[in-house]
mmCIF file of C-alpha atoms and ligand atoms in Angstrom:
data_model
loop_
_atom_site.group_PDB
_atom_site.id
_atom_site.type_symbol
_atom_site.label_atom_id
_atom_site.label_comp_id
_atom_site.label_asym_id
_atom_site.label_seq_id
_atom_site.Cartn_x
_atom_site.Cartn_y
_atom_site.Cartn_z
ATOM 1 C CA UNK A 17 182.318 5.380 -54.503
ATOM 2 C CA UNK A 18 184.958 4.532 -51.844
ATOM 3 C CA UNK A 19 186.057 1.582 -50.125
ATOM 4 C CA UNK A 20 184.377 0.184 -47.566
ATOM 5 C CA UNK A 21 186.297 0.056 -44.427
ATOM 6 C CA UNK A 22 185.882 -2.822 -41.754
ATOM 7 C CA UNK A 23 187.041 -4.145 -39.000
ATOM 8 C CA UNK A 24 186.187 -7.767 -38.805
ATOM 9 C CA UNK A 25 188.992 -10.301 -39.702
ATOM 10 C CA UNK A 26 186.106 -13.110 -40.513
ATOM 11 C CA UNK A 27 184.308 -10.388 -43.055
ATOM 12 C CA UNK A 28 188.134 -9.879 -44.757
ATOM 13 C CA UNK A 29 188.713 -13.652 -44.663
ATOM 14 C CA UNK A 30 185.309 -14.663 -46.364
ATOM 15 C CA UNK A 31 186.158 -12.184 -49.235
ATOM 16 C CA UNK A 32 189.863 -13.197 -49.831
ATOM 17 C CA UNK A 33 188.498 -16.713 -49.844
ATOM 18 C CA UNK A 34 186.089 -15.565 -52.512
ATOM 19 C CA UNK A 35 188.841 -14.640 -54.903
ATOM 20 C CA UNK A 36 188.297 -10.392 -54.269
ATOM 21 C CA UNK A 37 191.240 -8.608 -53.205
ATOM 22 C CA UNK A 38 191.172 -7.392 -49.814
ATOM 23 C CA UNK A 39 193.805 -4.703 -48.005
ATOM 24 C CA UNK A 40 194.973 -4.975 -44.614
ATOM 25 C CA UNK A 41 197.036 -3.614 -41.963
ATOM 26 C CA UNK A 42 200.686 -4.682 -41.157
ATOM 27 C CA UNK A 43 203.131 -3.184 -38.891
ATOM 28 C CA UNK A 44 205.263 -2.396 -42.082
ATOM 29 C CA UNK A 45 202.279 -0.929 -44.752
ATOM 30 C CA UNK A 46 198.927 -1.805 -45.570
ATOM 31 C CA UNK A 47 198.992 -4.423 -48.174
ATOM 32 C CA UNK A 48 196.674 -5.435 -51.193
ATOM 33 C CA UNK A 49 195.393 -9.364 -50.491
ATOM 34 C CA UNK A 50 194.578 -11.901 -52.985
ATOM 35 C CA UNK A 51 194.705 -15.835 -52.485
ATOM 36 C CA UNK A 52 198.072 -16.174 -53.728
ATOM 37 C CA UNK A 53 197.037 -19.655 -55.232
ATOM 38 C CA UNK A 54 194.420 -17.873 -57.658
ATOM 39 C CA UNK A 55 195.677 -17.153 -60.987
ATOM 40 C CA UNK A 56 192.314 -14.518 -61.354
ATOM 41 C CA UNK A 57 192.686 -13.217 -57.138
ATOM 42 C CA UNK A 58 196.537 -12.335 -58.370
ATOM 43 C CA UNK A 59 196.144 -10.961 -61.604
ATOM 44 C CA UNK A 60 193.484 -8.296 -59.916
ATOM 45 C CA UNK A 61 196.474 -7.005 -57.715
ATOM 46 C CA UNK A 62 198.360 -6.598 -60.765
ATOM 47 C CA UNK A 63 195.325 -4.288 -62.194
ATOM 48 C CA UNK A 64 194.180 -2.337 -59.254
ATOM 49 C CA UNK A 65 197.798 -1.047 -58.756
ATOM 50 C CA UNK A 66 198.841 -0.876 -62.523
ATOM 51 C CA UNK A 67 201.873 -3.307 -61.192
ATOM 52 C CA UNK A 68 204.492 -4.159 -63.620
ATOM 53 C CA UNK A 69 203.882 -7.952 -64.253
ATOM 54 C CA UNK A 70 207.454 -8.421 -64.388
ATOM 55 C CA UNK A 71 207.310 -7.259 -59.977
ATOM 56 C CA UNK A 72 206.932 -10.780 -58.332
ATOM 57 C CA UNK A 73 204.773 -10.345 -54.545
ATOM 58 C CA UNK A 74 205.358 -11.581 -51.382
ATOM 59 C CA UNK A 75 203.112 -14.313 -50.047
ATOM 60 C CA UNK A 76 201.767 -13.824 -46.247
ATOM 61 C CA UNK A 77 201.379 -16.679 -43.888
ATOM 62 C CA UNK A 78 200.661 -17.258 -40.374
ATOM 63 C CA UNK A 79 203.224 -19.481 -38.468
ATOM 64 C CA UNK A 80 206.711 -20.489 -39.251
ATOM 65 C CA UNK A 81 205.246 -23.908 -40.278
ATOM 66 C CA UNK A 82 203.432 -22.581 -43.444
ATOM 67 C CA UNK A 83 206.540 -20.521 -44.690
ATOM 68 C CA UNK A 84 208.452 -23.649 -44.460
ATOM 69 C CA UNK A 85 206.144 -25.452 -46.633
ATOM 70 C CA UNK A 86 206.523 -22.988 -48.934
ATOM 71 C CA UNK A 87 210.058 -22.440 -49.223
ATOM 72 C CA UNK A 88 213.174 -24.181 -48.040
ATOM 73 C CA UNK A 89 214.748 -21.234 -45.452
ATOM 74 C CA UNK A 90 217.649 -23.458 -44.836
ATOM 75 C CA UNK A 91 219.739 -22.933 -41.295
ATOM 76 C CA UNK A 92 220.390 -19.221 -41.823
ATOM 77 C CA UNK A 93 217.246 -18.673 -42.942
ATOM 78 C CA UNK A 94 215.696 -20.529 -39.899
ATOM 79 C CA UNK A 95 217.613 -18.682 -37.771
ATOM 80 C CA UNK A 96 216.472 -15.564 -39.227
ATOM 81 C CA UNK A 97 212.783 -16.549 -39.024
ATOM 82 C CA UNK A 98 212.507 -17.591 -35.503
ATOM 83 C CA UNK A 99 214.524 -14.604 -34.289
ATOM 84 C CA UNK A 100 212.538 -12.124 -36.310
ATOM 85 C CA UNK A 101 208.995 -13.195 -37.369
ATOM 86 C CA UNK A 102 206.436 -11.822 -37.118
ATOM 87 C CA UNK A 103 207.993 -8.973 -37.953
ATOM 88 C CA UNK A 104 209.382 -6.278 -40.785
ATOM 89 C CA UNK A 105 211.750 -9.391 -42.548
ATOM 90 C CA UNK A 106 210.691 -11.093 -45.649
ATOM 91 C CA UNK A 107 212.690 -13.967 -46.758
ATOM 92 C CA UNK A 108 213.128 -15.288 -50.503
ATOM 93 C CA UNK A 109 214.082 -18.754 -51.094
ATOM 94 C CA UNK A 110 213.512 -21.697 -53.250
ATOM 95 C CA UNK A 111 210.102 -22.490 -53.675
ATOM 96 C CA UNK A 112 209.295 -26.074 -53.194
ATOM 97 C CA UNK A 113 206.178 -26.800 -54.986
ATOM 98 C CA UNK A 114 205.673 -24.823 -57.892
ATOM 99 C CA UNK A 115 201.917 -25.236 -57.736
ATOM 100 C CA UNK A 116 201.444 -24.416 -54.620
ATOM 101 C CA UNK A 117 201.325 -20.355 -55.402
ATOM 102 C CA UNK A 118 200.231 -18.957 -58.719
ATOM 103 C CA UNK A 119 202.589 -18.167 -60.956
ATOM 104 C CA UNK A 120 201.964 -14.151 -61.012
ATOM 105 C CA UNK A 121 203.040 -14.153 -57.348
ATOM 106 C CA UNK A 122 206.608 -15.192 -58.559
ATOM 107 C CA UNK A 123 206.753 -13.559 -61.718
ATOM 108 C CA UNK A 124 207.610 -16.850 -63.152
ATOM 109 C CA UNK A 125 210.838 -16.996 -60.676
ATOM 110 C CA UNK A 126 212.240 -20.360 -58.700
ATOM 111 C CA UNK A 127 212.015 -18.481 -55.854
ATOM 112 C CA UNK A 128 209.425 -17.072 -52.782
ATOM 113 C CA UNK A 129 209.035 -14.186 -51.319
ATOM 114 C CA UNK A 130 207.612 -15.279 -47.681
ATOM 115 C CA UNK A 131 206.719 -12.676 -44.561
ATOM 116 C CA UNK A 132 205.107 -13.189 -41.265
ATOM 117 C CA UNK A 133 203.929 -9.935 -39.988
ATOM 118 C CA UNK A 134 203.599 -8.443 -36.785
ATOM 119 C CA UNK A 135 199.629 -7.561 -36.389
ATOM 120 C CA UNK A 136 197.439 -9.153 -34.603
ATOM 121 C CA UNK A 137 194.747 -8.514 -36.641
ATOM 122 C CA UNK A 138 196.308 -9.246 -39.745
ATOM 123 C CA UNK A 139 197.188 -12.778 -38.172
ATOM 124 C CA UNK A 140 194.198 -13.514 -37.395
ATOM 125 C CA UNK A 141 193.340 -12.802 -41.169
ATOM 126 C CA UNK A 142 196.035 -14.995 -42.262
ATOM 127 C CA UNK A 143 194.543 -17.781 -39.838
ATOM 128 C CA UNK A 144 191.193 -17.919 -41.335
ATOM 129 C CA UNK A 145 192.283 -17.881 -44.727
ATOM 130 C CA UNK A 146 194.426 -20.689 -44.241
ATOM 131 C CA UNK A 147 196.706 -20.052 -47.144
ATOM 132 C CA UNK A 148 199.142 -17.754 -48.182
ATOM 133 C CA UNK A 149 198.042 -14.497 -49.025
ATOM 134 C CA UNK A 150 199.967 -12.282 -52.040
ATOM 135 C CA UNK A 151 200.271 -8.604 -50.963
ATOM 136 C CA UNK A 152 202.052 -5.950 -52.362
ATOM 137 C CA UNK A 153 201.984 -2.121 -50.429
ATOM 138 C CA UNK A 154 198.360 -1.552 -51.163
ATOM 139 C CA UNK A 155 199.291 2.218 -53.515
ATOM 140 C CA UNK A 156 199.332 2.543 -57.054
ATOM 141 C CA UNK A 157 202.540 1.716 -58.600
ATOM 142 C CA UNK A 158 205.372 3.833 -57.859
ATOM 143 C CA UNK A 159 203.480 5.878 -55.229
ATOM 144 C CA UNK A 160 203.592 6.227 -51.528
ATOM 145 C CA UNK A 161 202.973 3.650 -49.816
ATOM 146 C CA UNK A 162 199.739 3.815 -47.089
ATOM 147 C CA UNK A 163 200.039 3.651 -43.457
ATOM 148 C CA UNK A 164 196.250 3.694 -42.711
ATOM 149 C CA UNK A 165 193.512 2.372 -44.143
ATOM 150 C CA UNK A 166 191.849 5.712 -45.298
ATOM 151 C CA UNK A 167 194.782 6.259 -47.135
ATOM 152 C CA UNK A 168 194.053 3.099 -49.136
ATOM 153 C CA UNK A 169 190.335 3.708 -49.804
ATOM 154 C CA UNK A 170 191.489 7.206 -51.207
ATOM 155 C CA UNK A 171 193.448 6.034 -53.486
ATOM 156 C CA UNK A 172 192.651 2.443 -55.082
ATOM 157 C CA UNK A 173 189.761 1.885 -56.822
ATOM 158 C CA UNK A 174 186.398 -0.077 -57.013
ATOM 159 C CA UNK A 175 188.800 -3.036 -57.582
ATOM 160 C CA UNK A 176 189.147 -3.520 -53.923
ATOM 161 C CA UNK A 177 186.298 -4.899 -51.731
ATOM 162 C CA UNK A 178 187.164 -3.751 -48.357
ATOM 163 C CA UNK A 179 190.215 -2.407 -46.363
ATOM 164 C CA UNK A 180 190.788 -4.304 -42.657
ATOM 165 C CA UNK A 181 191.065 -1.333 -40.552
ATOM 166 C CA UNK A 182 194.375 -2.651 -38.298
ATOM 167 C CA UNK A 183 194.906 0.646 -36.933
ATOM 168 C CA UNK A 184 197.981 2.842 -38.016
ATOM 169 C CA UNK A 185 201.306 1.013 -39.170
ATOM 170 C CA UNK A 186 204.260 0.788 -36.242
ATOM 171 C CA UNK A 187 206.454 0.682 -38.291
ATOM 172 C CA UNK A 188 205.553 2.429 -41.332
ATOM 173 C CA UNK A 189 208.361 1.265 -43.757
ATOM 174 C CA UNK A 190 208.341 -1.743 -46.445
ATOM 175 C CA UNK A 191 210.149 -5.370 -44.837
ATOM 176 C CA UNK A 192 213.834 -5.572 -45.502
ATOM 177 C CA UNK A 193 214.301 -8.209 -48.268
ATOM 178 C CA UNK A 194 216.502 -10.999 -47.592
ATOM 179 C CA UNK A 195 217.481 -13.801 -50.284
ATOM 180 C CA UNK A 196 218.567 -16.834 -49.151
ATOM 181 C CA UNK A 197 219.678 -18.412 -52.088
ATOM 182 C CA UNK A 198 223.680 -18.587 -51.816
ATOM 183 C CA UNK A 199 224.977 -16.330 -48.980
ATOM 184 C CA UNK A 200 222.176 -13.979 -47.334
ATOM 185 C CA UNK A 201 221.724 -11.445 -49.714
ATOM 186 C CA UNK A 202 220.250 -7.833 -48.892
ATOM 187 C CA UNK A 203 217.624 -7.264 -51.666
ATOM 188 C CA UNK A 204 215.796 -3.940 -49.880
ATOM 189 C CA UNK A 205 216.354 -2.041 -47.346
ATOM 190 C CA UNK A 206 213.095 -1.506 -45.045
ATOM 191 C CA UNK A 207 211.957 -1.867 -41.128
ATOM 192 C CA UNK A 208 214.364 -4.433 -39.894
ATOM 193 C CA UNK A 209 217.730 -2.599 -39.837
ATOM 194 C CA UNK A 210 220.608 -4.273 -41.389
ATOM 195 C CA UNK A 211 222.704 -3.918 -37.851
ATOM 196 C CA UNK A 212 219.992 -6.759 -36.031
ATOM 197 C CA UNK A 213 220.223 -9.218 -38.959
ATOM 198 C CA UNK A 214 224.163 -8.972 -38.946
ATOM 199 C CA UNK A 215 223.674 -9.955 -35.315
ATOM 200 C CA UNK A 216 222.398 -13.328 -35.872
ATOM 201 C CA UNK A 217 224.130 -14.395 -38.674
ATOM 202 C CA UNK A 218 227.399 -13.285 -37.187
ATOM 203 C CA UNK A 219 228.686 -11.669 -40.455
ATOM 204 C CA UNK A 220 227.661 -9.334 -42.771
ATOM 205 C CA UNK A 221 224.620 -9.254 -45.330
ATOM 206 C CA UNK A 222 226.222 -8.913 -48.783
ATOM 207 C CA UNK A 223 224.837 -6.736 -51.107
ATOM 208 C CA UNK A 224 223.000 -7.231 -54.626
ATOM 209 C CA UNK A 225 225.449 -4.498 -57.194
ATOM 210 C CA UNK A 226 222.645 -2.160 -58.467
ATOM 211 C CA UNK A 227 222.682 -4.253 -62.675
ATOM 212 C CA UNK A 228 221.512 -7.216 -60.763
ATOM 213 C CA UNK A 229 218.445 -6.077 -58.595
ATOM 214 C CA UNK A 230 215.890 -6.313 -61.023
ATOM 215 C CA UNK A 231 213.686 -8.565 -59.634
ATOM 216 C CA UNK A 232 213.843 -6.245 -55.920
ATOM 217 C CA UNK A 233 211.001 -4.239 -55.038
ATOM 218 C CA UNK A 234 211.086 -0.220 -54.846
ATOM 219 C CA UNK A 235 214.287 -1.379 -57.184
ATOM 220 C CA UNK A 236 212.792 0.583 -60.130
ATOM 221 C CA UNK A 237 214.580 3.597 -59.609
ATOM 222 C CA UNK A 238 211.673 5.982 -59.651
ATOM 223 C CA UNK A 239 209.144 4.776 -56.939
ATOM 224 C CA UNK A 240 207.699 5.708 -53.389
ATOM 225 C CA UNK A 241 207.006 9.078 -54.650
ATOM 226 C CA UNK A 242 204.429 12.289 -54.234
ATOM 227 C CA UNK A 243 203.067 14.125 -56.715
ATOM 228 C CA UNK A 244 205.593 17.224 -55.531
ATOM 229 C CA UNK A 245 209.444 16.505 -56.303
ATOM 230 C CA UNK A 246 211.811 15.977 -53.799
ATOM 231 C CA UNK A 247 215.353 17.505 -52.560
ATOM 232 C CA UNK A 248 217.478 15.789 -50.673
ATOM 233 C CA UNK A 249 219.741 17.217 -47.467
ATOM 234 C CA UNK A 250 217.900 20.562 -47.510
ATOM 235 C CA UNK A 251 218.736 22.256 -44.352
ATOM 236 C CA UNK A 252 216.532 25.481 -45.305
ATOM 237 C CA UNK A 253 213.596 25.423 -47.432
ATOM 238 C CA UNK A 254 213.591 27.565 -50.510
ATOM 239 C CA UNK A 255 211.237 29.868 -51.490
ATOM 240 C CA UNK A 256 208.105 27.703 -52.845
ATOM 241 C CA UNK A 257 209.364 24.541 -51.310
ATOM 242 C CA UNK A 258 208.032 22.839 -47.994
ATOM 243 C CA UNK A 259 210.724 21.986 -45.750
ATOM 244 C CA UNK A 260 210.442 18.501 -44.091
ATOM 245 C CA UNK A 261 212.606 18.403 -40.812
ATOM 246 C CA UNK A 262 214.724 16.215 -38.581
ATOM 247 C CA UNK A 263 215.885 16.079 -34.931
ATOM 248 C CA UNK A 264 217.440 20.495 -35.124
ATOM 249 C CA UNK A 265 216.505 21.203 -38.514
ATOM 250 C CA UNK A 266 212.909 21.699 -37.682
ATOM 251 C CA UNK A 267 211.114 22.359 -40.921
ATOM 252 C CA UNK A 268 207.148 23.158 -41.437
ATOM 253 C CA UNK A 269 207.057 19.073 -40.104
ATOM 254 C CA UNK A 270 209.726 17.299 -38.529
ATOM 255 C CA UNK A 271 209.589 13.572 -38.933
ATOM 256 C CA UNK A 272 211.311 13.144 -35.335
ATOM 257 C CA UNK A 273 212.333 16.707 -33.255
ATOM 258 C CA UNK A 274 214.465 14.053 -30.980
ATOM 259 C CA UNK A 275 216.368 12.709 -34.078
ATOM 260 C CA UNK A 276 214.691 9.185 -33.715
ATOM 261 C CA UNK A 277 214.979 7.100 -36.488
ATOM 262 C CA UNK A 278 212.253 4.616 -35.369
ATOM 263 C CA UNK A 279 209.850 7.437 -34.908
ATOM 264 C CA UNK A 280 210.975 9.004 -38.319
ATOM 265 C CA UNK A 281 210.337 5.443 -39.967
ATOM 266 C CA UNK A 282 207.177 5.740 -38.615
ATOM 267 C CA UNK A 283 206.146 8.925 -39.843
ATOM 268 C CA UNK A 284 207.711 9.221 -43.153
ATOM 269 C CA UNK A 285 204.832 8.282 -45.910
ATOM 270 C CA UNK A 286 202.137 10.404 -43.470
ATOM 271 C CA UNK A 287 204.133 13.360 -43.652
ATOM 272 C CA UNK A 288 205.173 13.017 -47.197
ATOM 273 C CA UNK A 289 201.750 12.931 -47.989
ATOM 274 C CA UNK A 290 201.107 16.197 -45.700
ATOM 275 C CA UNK A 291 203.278 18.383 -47.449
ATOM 276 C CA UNK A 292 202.347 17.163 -50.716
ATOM 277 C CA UNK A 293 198.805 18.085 -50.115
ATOM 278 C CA UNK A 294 199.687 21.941 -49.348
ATOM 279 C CA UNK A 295 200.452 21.988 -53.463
ATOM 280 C CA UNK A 296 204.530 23.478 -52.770
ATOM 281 C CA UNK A 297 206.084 22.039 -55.987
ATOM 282 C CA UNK A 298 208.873 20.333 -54.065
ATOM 283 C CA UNK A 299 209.482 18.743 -50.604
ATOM 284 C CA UNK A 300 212.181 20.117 -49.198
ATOM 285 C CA UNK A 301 214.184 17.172 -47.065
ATOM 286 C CA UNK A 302 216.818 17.792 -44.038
ATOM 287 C CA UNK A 303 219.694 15.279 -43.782
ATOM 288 C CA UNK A 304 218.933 11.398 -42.283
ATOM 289 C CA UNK A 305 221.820 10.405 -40.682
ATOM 290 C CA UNK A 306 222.679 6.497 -42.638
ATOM 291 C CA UNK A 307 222.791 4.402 -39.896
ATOM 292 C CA UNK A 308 219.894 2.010 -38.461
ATOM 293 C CA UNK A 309 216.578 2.504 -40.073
ATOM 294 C CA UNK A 310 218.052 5.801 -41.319
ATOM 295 C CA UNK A 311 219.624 3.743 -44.850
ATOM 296 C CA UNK A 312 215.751 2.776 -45.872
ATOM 297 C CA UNK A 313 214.450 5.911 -44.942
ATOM 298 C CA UNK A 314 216.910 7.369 -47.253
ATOM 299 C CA UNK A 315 216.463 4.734 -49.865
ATOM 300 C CA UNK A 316 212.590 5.823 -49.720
ATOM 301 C CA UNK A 317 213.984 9.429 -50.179
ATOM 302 C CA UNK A 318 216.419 8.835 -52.844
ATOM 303 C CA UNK A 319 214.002 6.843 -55.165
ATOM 304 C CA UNK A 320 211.255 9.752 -54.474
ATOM 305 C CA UNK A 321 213.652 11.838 -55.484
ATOM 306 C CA UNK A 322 214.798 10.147 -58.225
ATOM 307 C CA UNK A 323 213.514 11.495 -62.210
ATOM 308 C CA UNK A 324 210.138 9.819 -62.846
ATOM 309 C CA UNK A 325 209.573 8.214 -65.962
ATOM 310 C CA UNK A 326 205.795 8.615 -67.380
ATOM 311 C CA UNK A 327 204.446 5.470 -66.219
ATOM 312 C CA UNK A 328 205.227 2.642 -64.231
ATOM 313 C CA UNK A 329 203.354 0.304 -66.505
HETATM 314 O O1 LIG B 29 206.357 -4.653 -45.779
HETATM 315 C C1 LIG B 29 206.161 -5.186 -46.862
HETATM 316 O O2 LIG B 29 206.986 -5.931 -47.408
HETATM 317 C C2 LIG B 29 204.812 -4.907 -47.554
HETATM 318 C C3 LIG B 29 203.713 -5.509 -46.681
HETATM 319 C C4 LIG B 29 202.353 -5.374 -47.305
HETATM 320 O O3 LIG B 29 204.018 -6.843 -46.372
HETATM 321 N N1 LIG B 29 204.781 -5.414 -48.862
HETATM 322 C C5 LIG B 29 205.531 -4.871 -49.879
HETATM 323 O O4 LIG B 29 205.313 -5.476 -51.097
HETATM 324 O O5 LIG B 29 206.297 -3.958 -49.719
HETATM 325 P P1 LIG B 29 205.840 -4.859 -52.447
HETATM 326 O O6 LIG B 29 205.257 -5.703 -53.516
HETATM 327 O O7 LIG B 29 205.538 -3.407 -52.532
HETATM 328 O O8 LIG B 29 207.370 -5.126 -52.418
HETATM 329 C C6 LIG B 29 207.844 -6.454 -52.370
HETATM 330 C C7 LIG B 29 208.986 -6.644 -53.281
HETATM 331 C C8 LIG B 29 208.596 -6.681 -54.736
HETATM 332 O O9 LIG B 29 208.606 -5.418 -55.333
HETATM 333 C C9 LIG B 29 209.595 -7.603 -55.378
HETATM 334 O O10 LIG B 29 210.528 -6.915 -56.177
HETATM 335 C C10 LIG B 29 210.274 -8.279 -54.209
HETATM 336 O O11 LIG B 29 209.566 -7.942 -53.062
HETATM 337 N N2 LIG B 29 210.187 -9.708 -54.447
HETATM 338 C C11 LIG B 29 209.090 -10.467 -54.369
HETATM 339 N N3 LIG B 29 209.368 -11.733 -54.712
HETATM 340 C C12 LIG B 29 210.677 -11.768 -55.015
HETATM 341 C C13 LIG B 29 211.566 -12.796 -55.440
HETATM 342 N N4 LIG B 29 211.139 -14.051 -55.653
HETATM 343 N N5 LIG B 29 212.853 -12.465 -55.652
HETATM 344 C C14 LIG B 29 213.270 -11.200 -55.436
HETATM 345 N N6 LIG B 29 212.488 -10.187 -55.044
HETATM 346 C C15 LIG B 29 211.203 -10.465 -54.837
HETATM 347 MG MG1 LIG B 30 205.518 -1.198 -52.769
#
């Protein structure tokens, strides 16, 4: 039995408020809803996926007004927020009521992770549910993430009472993390490229060394990946392999023939999932330049890449 897919935010709003878990459409991924102030809502998201309990979740809200009740942004947070939300950022701060999210969402941390995104649709969702909504990618742990809602009802299970069919992600990578506590920290890499951040907050983002980035997202080393393995750089396919291209190298798919890192973003998880579905034993990958949106496309690559342990939890 599949998912049922649907269309109607009202239909998806009525069921979150129930306590089921609901996916939906952003311009990043689809996510996996719950009412992020339900200890039972949360802990289903932590089942259906097979999540690590230690992986706190990002709570979704509406307006600038309901992140700031939920965490303190402070001024270069702010300034982050109204320059960039809705949109691929998600900002961890201090959380200033402790009851006002369940605990799973925060893995027991001080802090909030807090998005706005860009989809009308989901929006409108957000609106009607009139409360934060948890919502990691909606994939089984450590897999790819989805980009359409058919993607999701082929791959979660009866757990999940409806995908909201938003259309096909724009942007089609994970938020970049931000943490605000101290200096603005880079936590992940994802669909807002470091280069606009470092814009507004006239310096640079620091950087999290790799022993301290536990509690980041795709940070377990092994994640975002197809059942086939992955090499990196390949500028010819091997025997066997399928060769995923970019801009000249022009494999069996090329993610952008024009060398567009936007459009690459955009099309990474769909074609990763193409290839993988022709059975070649490993996906073959030509060079992404590491500039732009080009350093969390390869961050997707390298982790997909990287030796898989036998379970995520
Ligand atoms: O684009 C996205 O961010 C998508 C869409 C659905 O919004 N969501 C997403 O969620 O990618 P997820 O759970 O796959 O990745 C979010 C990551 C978590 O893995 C977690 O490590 C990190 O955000 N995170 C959440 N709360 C945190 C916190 N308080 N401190 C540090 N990292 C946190
Ligand atoms: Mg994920």
């Amino acid at each position: 039995m599949s998912i049922p897919i649907f269309t109607d935010p009202e239909q998806a709003a009525d069921l979150l408020r129930s306590g089921a878990l609901v996916a939906f459409g952003t311009e990043t991924v689809y996510g996996l809803g719950a009412d992020a102030r339900s200890d039972e809502a949360v802990a289903k998201i932590y089942s259906a996926k097979s999540r690590p309990m230690f992986n706190p979740l990002i709570a979704h809200v509406a307006t600038l007004s309901a992140a700031e009740a939920l965490i303190d942004l402070g001024a270069q947070g702010r300034a982050l927020a109204e320059t960039f939300w809705p949109g691929p950022l998600t900002l961890v701060g201090p959380l200033r009521d402790p009851e006002a999210v369940s605990g799973l969402v925060t893995a027991g941390l001080p802090t909030l992770a807090v998005r706005i995104p860009d989809n009308a649709m989901a929006l409108k969702l957000l609106e009607l549910v009139d409360a934060p909504v948890a919502a990691p990618s909606a994939n089984p742990s450590g897999k790819l993430s989805p980009t359409t809602a058919m993607h999701v009802a082929q791959e979660l299970g009866p757990e999940v009472a409806g995908v909201l069919d938003t259309g096909p992600c724009t942007v089609g990578l994970e938020s970049t993390i931000i943490s605000l506590e101290g200096a603005p920290t880079l936590l992940r890499h994802g669909g807002l490229p470091n280069e606009a951040l470092e814009e507004v907050l006239g310096h640079a983002l620091q950087t999290l060394e790799k022993a301290q980035t536990i509690t980041a997202p795709g940070q377990l080393a092994s994640h975002y990946a197809p059942r086939a393995g992955i090499r990196l750089n390949a500028m010819t396919a091997q025997p066997g392999e399928a060769h995923l291209g970019f801009g000249e190298v022009e494999g069996d798919l090329n993610l952008s023939p024009d060398a567009d890192l936007t459009q690459a973003a955009k099309a990474l998880f769909e074609a990763l999932r193409r290839l993988d579905i022709t059975g070649a034993g490993v996906i073959a990958v030509a060079p992404i330049p590491q500039i732009g949106l080009g350093r969390a496309i390869n961050d997707r690559l390298q982790r997909a890449a990287a030796p898989r342990p036998d379970s995520l939890g």
